[in-house]
Structure formats: structure tokens, C-alpha cells
């Protein structure tokens, strides 16, 4: 079969780049097209005796909320890239995160989670699950293993980490967290969005779940939304039933198709993202007006050695940096950029930057250097010299150079 993970002829696993192209794809039986078509139907023809069906089942095409063809093709591809037993794809990265938490956690459970996480995780675990479902949560700096050990309780069910962390680019030792967790029968979930499976595969490092915002690098074109959870089938079967079928977090067929298309070029794009971000990080670090640069690929990053150990192809395309200037000058600098766009999100083909001010609700959790406001910079696929020139001219116009 064309979509088998293993090369039967050579009896070896196919490369990441080959799997990004072939897994989940096949010849369309109706048209002989060499790409899977978009199946936009929301309902499917039932068998002669539909009473035999499980109306909440996910194995048969019944109703697209239960799952559709494009979603299933994409799930095969992501599971292969993550080197996971199974994968579920949902409507967004937040749907994936909330689906995981909703399906796994019960009243009275305890969760430890990283002090640097995506804003939705902070709100889900620090506010919503805590207040609505009486799930106990503890925020710790998970880059310090001693903090994690001391936070474990008898009712700890899950440790959720994000590495690299958004937006400070903190690095957490996945293998060490897994070791501590599994010794205490605790599950580990890793938000892998800023790395992508090209640079880092948490499942291979022992994590129980790897979560991706497919909206970001795996789609890569800034035109669709999706999220994935990869891990063992016994857990994902529960998440499919609870979060997809019963809560309705299903991805649209069109978005699944777009992300399937984007994943084909993930290895090529990540190579360029990695190279560009490293070059821009080195450039910014050389400027006296820049107070700090946070990027895992720099020797100056405090957890550089851990990043090197667990990120085997590169360090991603996101960095953060600060300027020695006023609040207004930060915004003026952004307004003077011509190529780099002021916008949220990351992993697009184009470079994006966002100014995070001094009053961000999570500032108290960030390192001291972030306290005067900072930029999160998603470095795109443009020529790196053009990006450097754009930053230079904006600093000059703003009177900072």
C-alpha cells in the first residue's frame, strides 16, 4: 500500500520527508486523481439496517461530527510524523488541549503545568477546570526538575509541559519529566507546537501525548485551523468519543485538506525557519539596543544543552527579544516595519511580530528580563538579509539606532 509507514522492499522505516508526502495519501478510486479529494459531505449513506450502527461511533462514516475522510487521512499522517500509535485531529489547537484535559481529568484530580504555556492552557487549568470542575492545579517552573518533584501529590493525574514555551522560549527536559511522572503513575502531555514534529518528537522521548496546533507550522500557510493529539489508542479512543463526538470539536473537511497539503512541505519549511531564526537571533543579540534575545539555539540560552539533546533537527522559527526603550517606542518600531507584519500566530510563511506589554496577565510568571515588555517574533521564510534590513531601517526610523 502506498500509505504504509514501512518501506516493504528495503524493510526499513521511511524518512520523515517521505512520510510527510505519502502517509494518508492514495489514488482516488473514483477519478484516479493522485491526491485525496475534499469530501465536504456532512452525512453519509447508511447501510441496509442502520440499527446495527453505533450512532456515536467513529469507525464508520455516518456524520462528519463523528469523523470524516479528510480528517482520518490527516490523522494517519500526523501519527506517522509524531511516531505515535494513534492521532486525533480536532478543530483547533485549543480544541485539542481542552479535549485532552476534559477527557482525562475528573473532579479531585491534580494537574501540574508549566508556568510558561499558551494562554488558553493558563486559563483552562488555572481558571476554568479549577473553578467549574474542582480540578486542582499547580503552576511550576517545569524547567527545574526539583519544582516538579515537590509539586507531586497522591492525586496528581497529569503533568502538562510546553517546550519551547510560548512566548519566553523556555526549555523543559522532556525525558526527565517523563521519568519522574511515570515513576508516580502520572501521565505526561507535551505541547510541541513551537518545535513541530520535525524538530522534536515527544512520544519518542517517552511522553504519553504530543499536542500540536496544526494551525501553525504543520499547516504553514496561515489559512486554516486545526489541532492534534498523538499518543496511545486506548486514550485517544476516549478523547474521540468525549471531545469530538459529544462536544463537537470536529475539524472541517476543508481545513483538514488544507493542513494535509501544508504538511507536505513541513520538512523543507522547517529547515528554512530554523536557519532564518538562528541568523536573526544572532543579529539581534549583536545590537546594543536589544536587552535580551531568547532562542533555544543560542549558547546564551540557559537550557541550551537540553535543547540540543532533545531537538534533533533545529530550534524552530520563534524567538523573543526586548528593546531598551519606552512602551510607545516599541509600538513605533513595529509600525515602521515593512516586511514583518504585526499579527498574532506563528509558523506562517511570512514573518509575524507581536508586542507583549508590561501588563500582560502572565508577566509575573516570566523571567525578569521580560518585565518591561517584549516582542515575540515568528521568523518566516523570507530572505534573512531582507528581514535584517527591515529591522535595521525600522530601528533607524524610530530613532533607536
PDB file of N, CA and C in Angstrom, residues 102-179:
ATOM      1  N   UNK A 102     -10.376  17.651  29.236  1.00  0.00           N
ATOM      2  CA  UNK A 102     -11.750  17.271  29.554  1.00  0.00           C
ATOM      3  C   UNK A 102     -11.909  15.757  29.621  1.00  0.00           C
ATOM      4  N   UNK A 103     -11.261  15.062  28.712  1.00  0.00           N
ATOM      5  CA  UNK A 103     -11.433  13.608  28.632  1.00  0.00           C
ATOM      6  C   UNK A 103     -10.639  12.866  29.702  1.00  0.00           C
ATOM      7  N   UNK A 104      -9.523  13.402  30.141  1.00  0.00           N
ATOM      8  CA  UNK A 104      -8.663  12.689  31.084  1.00  0.00           C
ATOM      9  C   UNK A 104      -8.937  13.009  32.542  1.00  0.00           C
ATOM     10  N   UNK A 105      -9.351  14.248  32.814  1.00  0.00           N
ATOM     11  CA  UNK A 105      -9.402  14.717  34.189  1.00  0.00           C
ATOM     12  C   UNK A 105     -10.790  14.579  34.800  1.00  0.00           C
ATOM     13  N   UNK A 106     -10.792  14.302  36.090  1.00  0.00           N
ATOM     14  CA  UNK A 106     -12.034  14.203  36.848  1.00  0.00           C
ATOM     15  C   UNK A 106     -11.930  15.066  38.099  1.00  0.00           C
ATOM     16  N   UNK A 107     -13.072  15.369  38.682  1.00  0.00           N
ATOM     17  CA  UNK A 107     -13.108  16.141  39.924  1.00  0.00           C
ATOM     18  C   UNK A 107     -12.220  15.484  40.972  1.00  0.00           C
ATOM     19  N   UNK A 108     -11.369  16.296  41.581  1.00  0.00           N
ATOM     20  CA  UNK A 108     -10.458  15.778  42.601  1.00  0.00           C
ATOM     21  C   UNK A 108      -9.072  15.459  42.084  1.00  0.00           C
ATOM     22  N   UNK A 109      -8.903  15.424  40.770  1.00  0.00           N
ATOM     23  CA  UNK A 109      -7.567  15.196  40.203  1.00  0.00           C
ATOM     24  C   UNK A 109      -6.699  16.435  40.373  1.00  0.00           C
ATOM     25  N   UNK A 110      -5.410  16.208  40.292  1.00  0.00           N
ATOM     26  CA  UNK A 110      -4.430  17.295  40.405  1.00  0.00           C
ATOM     27  C   UNK A 110      -3.573  17.320  39.146  1.00  0.00           C
ATOM     28  N   UNK A 111      -3.329  18.527  38.627  1.00  0.00           N
ATOM     29  CA  UNK A 111      -2.505  18.713  37.436  1.00  0.00           C
ATOM     30  C   UNK A 111      -1.367  19.671  37.755  1.00  0.00           C
ATOM     31  N   UNK A 112      -0.174  19.301  37.325  1.00  0.00           N
ATOM     32  CA  UNK A 112       0.979  20.205  37.366  1.00  0.00           C
ATOM     33  C   UNK A 112       1.203  20.707  35.948  1.00  0.00           C
ATOM     34  N   UNK A 113       1.353  22.024  35.787  1.00  0.00           N
ATOM     35  CA  UNK A 113       1.615  22.512  34.439  1.00  0.00           C
ATOM     36  C   UNK A 113       2.628  23.642  34.438  1.00  0.00           C
ATOM     37  N   UNK A 114       3.261  23.808  33.274  1.00  0.00           N
ATOM     38  CA  UNK A 114       4.367  24.752  33.127  1.00  0.00           C
ATOM     39  C   UNK A 114       3.913  26.186  33.363  1.00  0.00           C
ATOM     40  N   UNK A 115       4.802  26.972  33.962  1.00  0.00           N
ATOM     41  CA  UNK A 115       4.490  28.384  34.179  1.00  0.00           C
ATOM     42  C   UNK A 115       4.503  29.167  32.863  1.00  0.00           C
ATOM     43  N   UNK A 116       5.123  28.630  31.834  1.00  0.00           N
ATOM     44  CA  UNK A 116       5.080  29.250  30.508  1.00  0.00           C
ATOM     45  C   UNK A 116       4.333  28.300  29.578  1.00  0.00           C
ATOM     46  N   UNK A 117       3.105  28.664  29.275  1.00  0.00           N
ATOM     47  CA  UNK A 117       2.270  27.868  28.380  1.00  0.00           C
ATOM     48  C   UNK A 117       1.426  28.815  27.533  1.00  0.00           C
ATOM     49  N   UNK A 118       0.817  28.241  26.522  1.00  0.00           N
ATOM     50  CA  UNK A 118      -0.110  29.003  25.707  1.00  0.00           C
ATOM     51  C   UNK A 118      -1.215  29.572  26.604  1.00  0.00           C
ATOM     52  N   UNK A 119      -1.688  30.765  26.284  1.00  0.00           N
ATOM     53  CA  UNK A 119      -2.636  31.467  27.143  1.00  0.00           C
ATOM     54  C   UNK A 119      -3.889  30.645  27.430  1.00  0.00           C
ATOM     55  N   UNK A 120      -4.342  29.849  26.468  1.00  0.00           N
ATOM     56  CA  UNK A 120      -5.542  29.037  26.684  1.00  0.00           C
ATOM     57  C   UNK A 120      -5.311  27.980  27.753  1.00  0.00           C
ATOM     58  N   UNK A 121      -4.109  27.416  27.816  1.00  0.00           N
ATOM     59  CA  UNK A 121      -3.793  26.429  28.851  1.00  0.00           C
ATOM     60  C   UNK A 121      -3.835  27.092  30.220  1.00  0.00           C
ATOM     61  N   UNK A 122      -3.252  28.274  30.300  1.00  0.00           N
ATOM     62  CA  UNK A 122      -3.269  29.021  31.561  1.00  0.00           C
ATOM     63  C   UNK A 122      -4.707  29.237  32.040  1.00  0.00           C
ATOM     64  N   UNK A 123      -5.577  29.616  31.126  1.00  0.00           N
ATOM     65  CA  UNK A 123      -6.968  29.880  31.519  1.00  0.00           C
ATOM     66  C   UNK A 123      -7.742  28.591  31.787  1.00  0.00           C
ATOM     67  N   UNK A 124      -7.520  27.567  30.969  1.00  0.00           N
ATOM     68  CA  UNK A 124      -8.220  26.299  31.163  1.00  0.00           C
ATOM     69  C   UNK A 124      -7.876  25.688  32.517  1.00  0.00           C
ATOM     70  N   UNK A 125      -6.578  25.617  32.833  1.00  0.00           N
ATOM     71  CA  UNK A 125      -6.158  24.916  34.042  1.00  0.00           C
ATOM     72  C   UNK A 125      -6.120  25.806  35.270  1.00  0.00           C
ATOM     73  N   UNK A 126      -5.837  27.078  35.095  1.00  0.00           N
ATOM     74  CA  UNK A 126      -5.737  27.976  36.256  1.00  0.00           C
ATOM     75  C   UNK A 126      -7.087  28.555  36.650  1.00  0.00           C
ATOM     76  N   UNK A 127      -8.054  28.534  35.715  1.00  0.00           N
ATOM     77  CA  UNK A 127      -9.342  29.152  35.984  1.00  0.00           C
ATOM     78  C   UNK A 127     -10.524  28.203  35.742  1.00  0.00           C
ATOM     79  N   UNK A 128     -10.721  27.772  34.511  1.00  0.00           N
ATOM     80  CA  UNK A 128     -11.958  27.062  34.173  1.00  0.00           C
ATOM     81  C   UNK A 128     -12.075  25.702  34.836  1.00  0.00           C
ATOM     82  N   UNK A 129     -11.099  24.818  34.646  1.00  0.00           N
ATOM     83  CA  UNK A 129     -11.197  23.477  35.231  1.00  0.00           C
ATOM     84  C   UNK A 129     -11.141  23.542  36.745  1.00  0.00           C
ATOM     85  N   UNK A 130     -10.381  24.479  37.244  1.00  0.00           N
ATOM     86  CA  UNK A 130     -10.255  24.658  38.673  1.00  0.00           C
ATOM     87  C   UNK A 130     -11.587  25.056  39.301  1.00  0.00           C
ATOM     88  N   UNK A 131     -12.240  26.054  38.724  1.00  0.00           N
ATOM     89  CA  UNK A 131     -13.469  26.601  39.306  1.00  0.00           C
ATOM     90  C   UNK A 131     -14.700  25.773  38.960  1.00  0.00           C
ATOM     91  N   UNK A 132     -14.791  25.294  37.728  1.00  0.00           N
ATOM     92  CA  UNK A 132     -16.007  24.620  37.289  1.00  0.00           C
ATOM     93  C   UNK A 132     -16.036  23.136  37.649  1.00  0.00           C
ATOM     94  N   UNK A 133     -14.860  22.470  37.624  1.00  0.00           N
ATOM     95  CA  UNK A 133     -14.833  21.020  37.797  1.00  0.00           C
ATOM     96  C   UNK A 133     -14.025  20.578  39.012  1.00  0.00           C
ATOM     97  N   UNK A 134     -13.548  21.534  39.800  1.00  0.00           N
ATOM     98  CA  UNK A 134     -12.798  21.243  41.024  1.00  0.00           C
ATOM     99  C   UNK A 134     -11.576  20.369  40.755  1.00  0.00           C
ATOM    100  N   UNK A 135     -10.913  20.640  39.638  1.00  0.00           N
ATOM    101  CA  UNK A 135      -9.629  20.007  39.350  1.00  0.00           C
ATOM    102  C   UNK A 135      -8.543  20.886  39.956  1.00  0.00           C
ATOM    103  N   UNK A 136      -7.730  20.325  40.797  1.00  0.00           N
ATOM    104  CA  UNK A 136      -6.671  21.075  41.475  1.00  0.00           C
ATOM    105  C   UNK A 136      -5.489  21.255  40.523  1.00  0.00           C
ATOM    106  N   UNK A 137      -4.949  22.448  40.475  1.00  0.00           N
ATOM    107  CA  UNK A 137      -3.827  22.701  39.570  1.00  0.00           C
ATOM    108  C   UNK A 137      -2.706  23.441  40.285  1.00  0.00           C
ATOM    109  N   UNK A 138      -1.476  23.154  39.845  1.00  0.00           N
ATOM    110  CA  UNK A 138      -0.297  23.808  40.386  1.00  0.00           C
ATOM    111  C   UNK A 138       0.583  24.263  39.230  1.00  0.00           C
ATOM    112  N   UNK A 139       0.931  25.559  39.227  1.00  0.00           N
ATOM    113  CA  UNK A 139       1.825  26.111  38.212  1.00  0.00           C
ATOM    114  C   UNK A 139       3.248  26.084  38.755  1.00  0.00           C
ATOM    115  N   UNK A 140       4.168  25.476  37.996  1.00  0.00           N
ATOM    116  CA  UNK A 140       5.561  25.458  38.427  1.00  0.00           C
ATOM    117  C   UNK A 140       6.475  25.729  37.234  1.00  0.00           C
ATOM    118  N   UNK A 141       7.673  26.143  37.542  1.00  0.00           N
ATOM    119  CA  UNK A 141       8.706  26.260  36.521  1.00  0.00           C
ATOM    120  C   UNK A 141       9.213  24.850  36.252  1.00  0.00           C
ATOM    121  N   UNK A 142       8.674  24.224  35.206  1.00  0.00           N
ATOM    122  CA  UNK A 142       8.994  22.822  34.936  1.00  0.00           C
ATOM    123  C   UNK A 142      10.389  22.636  34.340  1.00  0.00           C
ATOM    124  N   UNK A 143      11.089  23.743  34.055  1.00  0.00           N
ATOM    125  CA  UNK A 143      12.475  23.614  33.620  1.00  0.00           C
ATOM    126  C   UNK A 143      13.380  23.247  34.793  1.00  0.00           C
ATOM    127  N   UNK A 144      12.861  23.370  36.020  1.00  0.00           N
ATOM    128  CA  UNK A 144      13.571  22.965  37.235  1.00  0.00           C
ATOM    129  C   UNK A 144      12.914  21.690  37.749  1.00  0.00           C
ATOM    130  N   UNK A 145      13.580  20.570  37.584  1.00  0.00           N
ATOM    131  CA  UNK A 145      13.002  19.272  37.926  1.00  0.00           C
ATOM    132  C   UNK A 145      12.628  19.197  39.404  1.00  0.00           C
ATOM    133  N   UNK A 146      13.386  19.871  40.255  1.00  0.00           N
ATOM    134  CA  UNK A 146      13.086  19.848  41.692  1.00  0.00           C
ATOM    135  C   UNK A 146      11.704  20.434  41.965  1.00  0.00           C
ATOM    136  N   UNK A 147      11.320  21.455  41.200  1.00  0.00           N
ATOM    137  CA  UNK A 147       9.984  22.045  41.367  1.00  0.00           C
ATOM    138  C   UNK A 147       8.887  21.038  41.066  1.00  0.00           C
ATOM    139  N   UNK A 148       9.105  20.253  40.031  1.00  0.00           N
ATOM    140  CA  UNK A 148       8.108  19.251  39.639  1.00  0.00           C
ATOM    141  C   UNK A 148       7.991  18.180  40.710  1.00  0.00           C
ATOM    142  N   UNK A 149       9.124  17.695  41.184  1.00  0.00           N
ATOM    143  CA  UNK A 149       9.111  16.655  42.223  1.00  0.00           C
ATOM    144  C   UNK A 149       8.351  17.118  43.464  1.00  0.00           C
ATOM    145  N   UNK A 150       8.608  18.339  43.874  1.00  0.00           N
ATOM    146  CA  UNK A 150       7.986  18.830  45.106  1.00  0.00           C
ATOM    147  C   UNK A 150       6.494  19.114  44.941  1.00  0.00           C
ATOM    148  N   UNK A 151       6.029  19.267  43.700  1.00  0.00           N
ATOM    149  CA  UNK A 151       4.624  19.577  43.459  1.00  0.00           C
ATOM    150  C   UNK A 151       3.748  18.335  43.345  1.00  0.00           C
ATOM    151  N   UNK A 152       4.347  17.158  43.214  1.00  0.00           N
ATOM    152  CA  UNK A 152       3.578  15.922  43.036  1.00  0.00           C
ATOM    153  C   UNK A 152       2.811  15.566  44.305  1.00  0.00           C
ATOM    154  N   UNK A 153       1.541  15.197  44.099  1.00  0.00           N
ATOM    155  CA  UNK A 153       0.671  14.774  45.201  1.00  0.00           C
ATOM    156  C   UNK A 153       0.116  13.385  44.900  1.00  0.00           C
ATOM    157  N   UNK A 154      -0.549  12.818  45.867  1.00  0.00           N
ATOM    158  CA  UNK A 154      -1.143  11.491  45.673  1.00  0.00           C
ATOM    159  C   UNK A 154      -2.195  11.482  44.567  1.00  0.00           C
ATOM    160  N   UNK A 155      -2.844  12.634  44.355  1.00  0.00           N
ATOM    161  CA  UNK A 155      -3.916  12.702  43.350  1.00  0.00           C
ATOM    162  C   UNK A 155      -3.461  13.333  42.034  1.00  0.00           C
ATOM    163  N   UNK A 156      -2.135  13.490  41.848  1.00  0.00           N
ATOM    164  CA  UNK A 156      -1.650  14.065  40.590  1.00  0.00           C
ATOM    165  C   UNK A 156      -1.904  13.093  39.451  1.00  0.00           C
ATOM    166  N   UNK A 157      -2.632  13.563  38.465  1.00  0.00           N
ATOM    167  CA  UNK A 157      -3.029  12.726  37.320  1.00  0.00           C
ATOM    168  C   UNK A 157      -2.220  13.041  36.067  1.00  0.00           C
ATOM    169  N   UNK A 158      -1.818  14.329  35.915  1.00  0.00           N
ATOM    170  CA  UNK A 158      -1.201  14.761  34.669  1.00  0.00           C
ATOM    171  C   UNK A 158      -0.158  15.838  34.932  1.00  0.00           C
ATOM    172  N   UNK A 159       0.960  15.750  34.199  1.00  0.00           N
ATOM    173  CA  UNK A 159       1.919  16.855  34.122  1.00  0.00           C
ATOM    174  C   UNK A 159       1.895  17.345  32.682  1.00  0.00           C
ATOM    175  N   UNK A 160       1.547  18.618  32.510  1.00  0.00           N
ATOM    176  CA  UNK A 160       1.487  19.198  31.163  1.00  0.00           C
ATOM    177  C   UNK A 160       2.605  20.210  31.015  1.00  0.00           C
ATOM    178  N   UNK A 161       3.430  20.008  29.992  1.00  0.00           N
ATOM    179  CA  UNK A 161       4.535  20.928  29.748  1.00  0.00           C
ATOM    180  C   UNK A 161       4.471  21.456  28.318  1.00  0.00           C
ATOM    181  N   UNK A 162       5.151  22.545  28.117  1.00  0.00           N
ATOM    182  CA  UNK A 162       5.261  23.150  26.792  1.00  0.00           C
ATOM    183  C   UNK A 162       6.723  23.493  26.573  1.00  0.00           C
ATOM    184  N   UNK A 163       7.301  22.937  25.521  1.00  0.00           N
ATOM    185  CA  UNK A 163       8.719  23.192  25.264  1.00  0.00           C
ATOM    186  C   UNK A 163       9.019  23.114  23.776  1.00  0.00           C
ATOM    187  N   UNK A 164       9.574  24.202  23.190  1.00  0.00           N
ATOM    188  CA  UNK A 164       9.815  25.509  23.790  1.00  0.00           C
ATOM    189  C   UNK A 164       8.516  26.175  24.240  1.00  0.00           C
ATOM    190  N   UNK A 165       8.617  26.978  25.289  1.00  0.00           N
ATOM    191  CA  UNK A 165       7.444  27.613  25.858  1.00  0.00           C
ATOM    192  C   UNK A 165       7.084  28.897  25.133  1.00  0.00           C
ATOM    193  N   UNK A 166       5.821  29.126  24.993  1.00  0.00           N
ATOM    194  CA  UNK A 166       5.288  30.312  24.314  1.00  0.00           C
ATOM    195  C   UNK A 166       4.809  31.317  25.368  1.00  0.00           C
ATOM    196  N   UNK A 167       5.418  32.501  25.480  1.00  0.00           N
ATOM    197  CA  UNK A 167       6.274  33.162  24.497  1.00  0.00           C
ATOM    198  C   UNK A 167       7.738  33.351  24.916  1.00  0.00           C
ATOM    199  N   UNK A 168       8.171  32.740  26.022  1.00  0.00           N
ATOM    200  CA  UNK A 168       9.512  33.045  26.530  1.00  0.00           C
ATOM    201  C   UNK A 168      10.587  32.106  25.994  1.00  0.00           C
ATOM    202  N   UNK A 169      10.204  31.099  25.240  1.00  0.00           N
ATOM    203  CA  UNK A 169      11.131  30.113  24.677  1.00  0.00           C
ATOM    204  C   UNK A 169      11.882  29.337  25.756  1.00  0.00           C
ATOM    205  N   UNK A 170      11.200  29.107  26.881  1.00  0.00           N
ATOM    206  CA  UNK A 170      11.774  28.264  27.928  1.00  0.00           C
ATOM    207  C   UNK A 170      11.873  26.825  27.415  1.00  0.00           C
ATOM    208  N   UNK A 171      12.814  26.069  27.967  1.00  0.00           N
ATOM    209  CA  UNK A 171      13.032  24.690  27.548  1.00  0.00           C
ATOM    210  C   UNK A 171      12.881  23.772  28.763  1.00  0.00           C
ATOM    211  N   UNK A 172      12.125  22.689  28.570  1.00  0.00           N
ATOM    212  CA  UNK A 172      11.893  21.705  29.624  1.00  0.00           C
ATOM    213  C   UNK A 172      12.469  20.372  29.167  1.00  0.00           C
ATOM    214  N   UNK A 173      13.128  19.672  30.056  1.00  0.00           N
ATOM    215  CA  UNK A 173      13.713  18.366  29.754  1.00  0.00           C
ATOM    216  C   UNK A 173      12.602  17.316  29.749  1.00  0.00           C
ATOM    217  N   UNK A 174      12.152  16.934  28.567  1.00  0.00           N
ATOM    218  CA  UNK A 174      11.014  16.021  28.443  1.00  0.00           C
ATOM    219  C   UNK A 174      11.319  14.672  29.084  1.00  0.00           C
ATOM    220  N   UNK A 175      12.474  14.106  28.789  1.00  0.00           N
ATOM    221  CA  UNK A 175      12.815  12.778  29.310  1.00  0.00           C
ATOM    222  C   UNK A 175      12.832  12.753  30.832  1.00  0.00           C
ATOM    223  N   UNK A 176      13.353  13.802  31.456  1.00  0.00           N
ATOM    224  CA  UNK A 176      13.406  13.854  32.915  1.00  0.00           C
ATOM    225  C   UNK A 176      12.006  13.982  33.517  1.00  0.00           C
ATOM    226  N   UNK A 177      11.170  14.782  32.896  1.00  0.00           N
ATOM    227  CA  UNK A 177       9.780  14.906  33.370  1.00  0.00           C
ATOM    228  C   UNK A 177       9.070  13.568  33.259  1.00  0.00           C
ATOM    229  N   UNK A 178       9.257  12.891  32.130  1.00  0.00           N
ATOM    230  CA  UNK A 178       8.628  11.584  31.912  1.00  0.00           C
ATOM    231  C   UNK A 178       9.084  10.585  32.975  1.00  0.00           C
ATOM    232  N   UNK A 179      10.365  10.570  33.253  1.00  0.00           N
ATOM    233  CA  UNK A 179      10.898   9.627  34.245  1.00  0.00           C
ATOM    234  C   UNK A 179      10.242   9.828  35.607  1.00  0.00           C
TER     235      UNK A 179
END
